[in-house]
Coordinates of C-alpha atoms in Angstrom, one line a residue:
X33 CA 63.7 17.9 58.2
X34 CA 61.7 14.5 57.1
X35 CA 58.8 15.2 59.3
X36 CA 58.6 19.1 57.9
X37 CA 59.0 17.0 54.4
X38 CA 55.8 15.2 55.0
X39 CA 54.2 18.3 56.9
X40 CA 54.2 19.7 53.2
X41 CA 53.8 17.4 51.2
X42 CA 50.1 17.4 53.1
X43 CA 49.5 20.6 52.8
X44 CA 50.0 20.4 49.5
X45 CA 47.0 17.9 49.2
X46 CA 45.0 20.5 51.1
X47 CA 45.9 23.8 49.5
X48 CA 47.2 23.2 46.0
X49 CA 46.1 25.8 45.0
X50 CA 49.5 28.1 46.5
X51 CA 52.5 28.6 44.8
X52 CA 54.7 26.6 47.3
X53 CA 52.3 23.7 46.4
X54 CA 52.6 24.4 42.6
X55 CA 56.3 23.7 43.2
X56 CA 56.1 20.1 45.6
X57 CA 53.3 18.6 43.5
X58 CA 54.7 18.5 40.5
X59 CA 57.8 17.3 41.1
X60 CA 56.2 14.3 43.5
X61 CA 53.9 13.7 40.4
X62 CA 57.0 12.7 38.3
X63 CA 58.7 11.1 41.0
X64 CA 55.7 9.1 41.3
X65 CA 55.7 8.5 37.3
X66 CA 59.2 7.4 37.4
X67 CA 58.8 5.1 40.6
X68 CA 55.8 3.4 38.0
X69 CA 58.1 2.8 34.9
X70 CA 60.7 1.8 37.0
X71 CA 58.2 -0.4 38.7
X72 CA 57.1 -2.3 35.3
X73 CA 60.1 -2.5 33.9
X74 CA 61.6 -4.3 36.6
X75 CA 58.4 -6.8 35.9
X76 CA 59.0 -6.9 32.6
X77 CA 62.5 -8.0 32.7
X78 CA 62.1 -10.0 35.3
X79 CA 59.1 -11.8 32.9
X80 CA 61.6 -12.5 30.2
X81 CA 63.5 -14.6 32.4
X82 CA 60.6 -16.6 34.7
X83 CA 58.6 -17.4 31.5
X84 CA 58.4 -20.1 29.9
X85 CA 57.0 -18.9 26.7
X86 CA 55.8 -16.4 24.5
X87 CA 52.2 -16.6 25.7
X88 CA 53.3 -16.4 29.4
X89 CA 56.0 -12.6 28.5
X90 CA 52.4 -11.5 26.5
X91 CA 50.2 -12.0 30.0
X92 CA 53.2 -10.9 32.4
X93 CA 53.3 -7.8 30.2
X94 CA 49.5 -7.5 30.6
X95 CA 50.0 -7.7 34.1
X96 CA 52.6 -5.1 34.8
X97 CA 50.5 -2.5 33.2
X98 CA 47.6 -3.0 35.3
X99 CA 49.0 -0.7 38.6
X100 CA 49.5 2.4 36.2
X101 CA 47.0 3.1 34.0
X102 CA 43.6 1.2 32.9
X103 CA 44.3 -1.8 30.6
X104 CA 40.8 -4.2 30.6
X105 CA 40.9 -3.7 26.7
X106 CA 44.8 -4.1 25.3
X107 CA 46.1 -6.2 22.9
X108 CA 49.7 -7.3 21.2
X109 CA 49.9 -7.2 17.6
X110 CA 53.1 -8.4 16.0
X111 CA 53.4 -7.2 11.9
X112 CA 55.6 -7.8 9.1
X113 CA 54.9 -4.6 6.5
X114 CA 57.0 -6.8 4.0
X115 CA 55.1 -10.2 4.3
X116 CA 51.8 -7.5 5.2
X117 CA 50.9 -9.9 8.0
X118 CA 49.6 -9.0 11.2
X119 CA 48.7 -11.7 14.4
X120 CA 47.2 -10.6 17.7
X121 CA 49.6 -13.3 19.9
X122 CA 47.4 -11.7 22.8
X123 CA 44.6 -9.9 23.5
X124 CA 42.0 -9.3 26.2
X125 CA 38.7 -7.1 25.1
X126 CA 35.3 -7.0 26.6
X127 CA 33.6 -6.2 23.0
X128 CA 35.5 -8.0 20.7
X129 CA 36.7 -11.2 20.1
X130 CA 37.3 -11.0 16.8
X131 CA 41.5 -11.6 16.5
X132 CA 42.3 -13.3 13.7
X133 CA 45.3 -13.7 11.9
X134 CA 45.4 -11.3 8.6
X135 CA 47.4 -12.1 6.0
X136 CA 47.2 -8.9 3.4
X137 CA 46.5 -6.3 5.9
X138 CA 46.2 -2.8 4.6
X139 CA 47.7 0.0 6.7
X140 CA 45.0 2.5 6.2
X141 CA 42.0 0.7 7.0
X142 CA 42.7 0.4 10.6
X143 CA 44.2 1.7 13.5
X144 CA 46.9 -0.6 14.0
X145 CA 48.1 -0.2 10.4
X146 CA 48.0 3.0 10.9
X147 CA 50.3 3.1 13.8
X148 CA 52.7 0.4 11.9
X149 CA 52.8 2.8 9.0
X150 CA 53.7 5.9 10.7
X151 CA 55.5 4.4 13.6
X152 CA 54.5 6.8 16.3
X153 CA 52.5 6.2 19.5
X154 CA 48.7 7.8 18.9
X155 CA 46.3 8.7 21.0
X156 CA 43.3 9.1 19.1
X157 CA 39.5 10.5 21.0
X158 CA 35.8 10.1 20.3
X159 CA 35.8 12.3 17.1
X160 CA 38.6 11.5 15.5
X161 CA 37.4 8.1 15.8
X162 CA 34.3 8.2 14.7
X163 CA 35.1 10.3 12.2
X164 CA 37.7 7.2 10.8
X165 CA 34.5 4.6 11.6
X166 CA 32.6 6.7 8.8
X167 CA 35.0 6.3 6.2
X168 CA 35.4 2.7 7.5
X169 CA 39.2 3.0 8.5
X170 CA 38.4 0.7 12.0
X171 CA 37.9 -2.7 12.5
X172 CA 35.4 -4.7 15.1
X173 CA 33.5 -2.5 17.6
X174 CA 34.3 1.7 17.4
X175 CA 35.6 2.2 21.2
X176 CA 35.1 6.0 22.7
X177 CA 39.5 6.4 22.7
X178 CA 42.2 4.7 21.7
X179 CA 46.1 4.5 22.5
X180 CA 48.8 2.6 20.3
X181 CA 52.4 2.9 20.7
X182 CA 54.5 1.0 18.3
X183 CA 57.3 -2.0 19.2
X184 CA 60.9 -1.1 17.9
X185 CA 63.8 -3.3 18.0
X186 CA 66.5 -2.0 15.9
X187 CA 64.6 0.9 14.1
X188 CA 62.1 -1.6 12.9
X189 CA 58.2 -1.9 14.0
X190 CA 57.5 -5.2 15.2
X191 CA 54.2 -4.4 16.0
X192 CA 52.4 -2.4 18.6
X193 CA 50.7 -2.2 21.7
X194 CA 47.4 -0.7 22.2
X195 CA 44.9 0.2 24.6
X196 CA 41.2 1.4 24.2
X197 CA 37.9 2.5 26.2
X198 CA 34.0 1.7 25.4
X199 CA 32.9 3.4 28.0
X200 CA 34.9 6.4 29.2
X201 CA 36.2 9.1 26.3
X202 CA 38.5 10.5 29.3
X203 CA 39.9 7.2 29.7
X204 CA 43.6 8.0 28.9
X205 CA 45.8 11.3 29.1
X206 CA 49.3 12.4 27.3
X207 CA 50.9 11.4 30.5
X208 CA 49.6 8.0 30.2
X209 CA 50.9 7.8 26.3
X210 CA 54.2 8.9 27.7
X211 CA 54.5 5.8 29.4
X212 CA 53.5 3.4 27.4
X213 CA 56.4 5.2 25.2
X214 CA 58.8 4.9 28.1
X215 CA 58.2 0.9 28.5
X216 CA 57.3 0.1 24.5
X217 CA 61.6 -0.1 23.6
X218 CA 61.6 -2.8 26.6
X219 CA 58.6 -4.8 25.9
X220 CA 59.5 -4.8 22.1
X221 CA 63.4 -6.0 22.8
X222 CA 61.4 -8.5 25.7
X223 CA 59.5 -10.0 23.0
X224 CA 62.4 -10.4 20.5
X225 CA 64.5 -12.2 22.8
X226 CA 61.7 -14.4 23.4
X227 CA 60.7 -15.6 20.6
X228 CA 64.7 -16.0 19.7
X229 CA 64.9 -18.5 22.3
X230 CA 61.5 -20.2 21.5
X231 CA 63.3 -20.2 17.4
X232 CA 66.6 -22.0 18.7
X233 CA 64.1 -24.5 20.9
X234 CA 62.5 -25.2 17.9
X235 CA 65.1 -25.8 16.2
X236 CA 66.9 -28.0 18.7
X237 CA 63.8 -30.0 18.8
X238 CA 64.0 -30.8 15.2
X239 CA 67.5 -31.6 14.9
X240 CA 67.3 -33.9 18.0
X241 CA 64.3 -36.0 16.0
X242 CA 66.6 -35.8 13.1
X243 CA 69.7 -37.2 14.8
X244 CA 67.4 -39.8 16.8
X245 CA 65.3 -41.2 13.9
X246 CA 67.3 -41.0 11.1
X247 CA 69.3 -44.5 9.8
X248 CA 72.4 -42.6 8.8
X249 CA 75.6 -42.7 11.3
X250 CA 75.1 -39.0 12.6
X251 CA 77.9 -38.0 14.9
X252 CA 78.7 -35.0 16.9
X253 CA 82.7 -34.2 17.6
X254 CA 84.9 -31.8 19.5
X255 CA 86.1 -29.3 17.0
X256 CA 89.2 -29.5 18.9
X257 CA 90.2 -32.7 19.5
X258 CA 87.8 -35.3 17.6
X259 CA 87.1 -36.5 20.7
X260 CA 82.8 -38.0 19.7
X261 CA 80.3 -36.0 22.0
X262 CA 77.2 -37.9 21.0
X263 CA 76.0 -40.7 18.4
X264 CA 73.0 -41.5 17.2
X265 CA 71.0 -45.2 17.1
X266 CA 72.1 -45.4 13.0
X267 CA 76.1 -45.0 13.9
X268 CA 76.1 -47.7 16.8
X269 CA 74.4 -49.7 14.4
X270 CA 76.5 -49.2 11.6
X271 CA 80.0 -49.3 12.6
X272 CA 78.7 -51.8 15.6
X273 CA 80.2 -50.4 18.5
X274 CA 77.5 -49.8 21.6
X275 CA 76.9 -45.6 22.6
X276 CA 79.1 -47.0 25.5
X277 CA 82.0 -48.2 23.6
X278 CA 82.1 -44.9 20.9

């Protein structure tokens, strides 16, 4: 039964033009599709965990999309509509290197805004961006198409991921917007938690300079029991007893 499997699946590659292969390819087509968003997400989780920072999730991201679709120019935009800031934490583009941090960004004078704004994935082709560039709704270089899906994480944008093409208008299909949609949920909640844990490390940092340079008697005690975890340089020196002794 396997070897009459394969037998057909052939064929199929030979003659797909018959009903039986009509009825094979398609489903190996989505097989394949779910074997590659299976394949990146397992790479993306796996990046959340092995990384040792934001900027190390952003290229590990980068680098899981490469085996599905074509990604040389793709960037990360994280936004706040409230604040109406937007940073490009990542990006990789062969025609522009122009990235910069905005700090009043307007939603309909690009295509990231636009995405933000609406919060749905867009895949937008030659004319209808050129026919934006006219009324000067793009920023940097006008590519030939371009792909944004936005970054949820409890309902709310976060930002977006995008993808474009300078040289070939046929660069991305539906099928390929499709699965940026069917990873965006797990990049955006990979990001989050990221820059959660980079927040409390930041914040641990500071309160450990706090506790170790500060000339008060800082103390840390077992809710339970009283019993002293840690002291700082100004307690010992105070109540002179040695971190030792305490």
């Amino acid at each position: 039964m396997y070897r009459r499997l394969i037998y057909i699946t052939h064929v199929v590659k030979v003659d797909g033009g018959n009903d039986l292969g009509k009825h094979i390819a398609q489903p190996l087509r989505e097989l394949e599709h779910v074997k590659q968003v299976t394949q990146s997400l397992f790479e993306i989780a796996k990046a959340v965990n092995t990384s040792s920072s934001l900027d190390e999730l952003y290229k590990a991201i980068h680098q899981s999309l490469k085996p599905v679709m074509e990604v040389e120019n793709f960037f990360i935009a994280i936004a706040n509509r409230e604040k109406r800031t937007l940073f490009f934490p990542y990006h990789s583009d062969i025609m522009d290197d122009d990235f910069c941090p905005i700090d009043d960004f307007d939603t309909e004078t690009s295509l990231t805004g636009l995405v933000v704004k609406q919060g749905r994935p867009m895949l937008l082709k030659k004319d209808e961006l050129e026919k934006r560039a006219h009324q000067k709704k793009i920023w940097g270089p006008v590519p030939l198409i371009w792909m944004g899906v936005p970054l949820r994480v409890e309902g709310s944008v976060i930002g977006i991921i995008a993808v474009q093409s300078y040289t070939d208008p046929e660069c991305y299909t539906r099928d390929d917007l499709d699965f940026l949609v069917s990873v965006s949920d797990h990049i955006a909640i990979a990001i989050a938690r990221k820059q959660a844990e980079e927040k409390l490390h930041k914040s641990e940092e500071k309160f450990r300079l706090i506790f170790n340079t500060t000339p008060d008697a800082v103390n840390l005690n077992n809710a339970v029991d009283g019993v002293y975890i840690d002291v700082n340089k100004g307690f010992t020196k105070i109540m002179g007893y040695s971190l030792k002794d305490v």
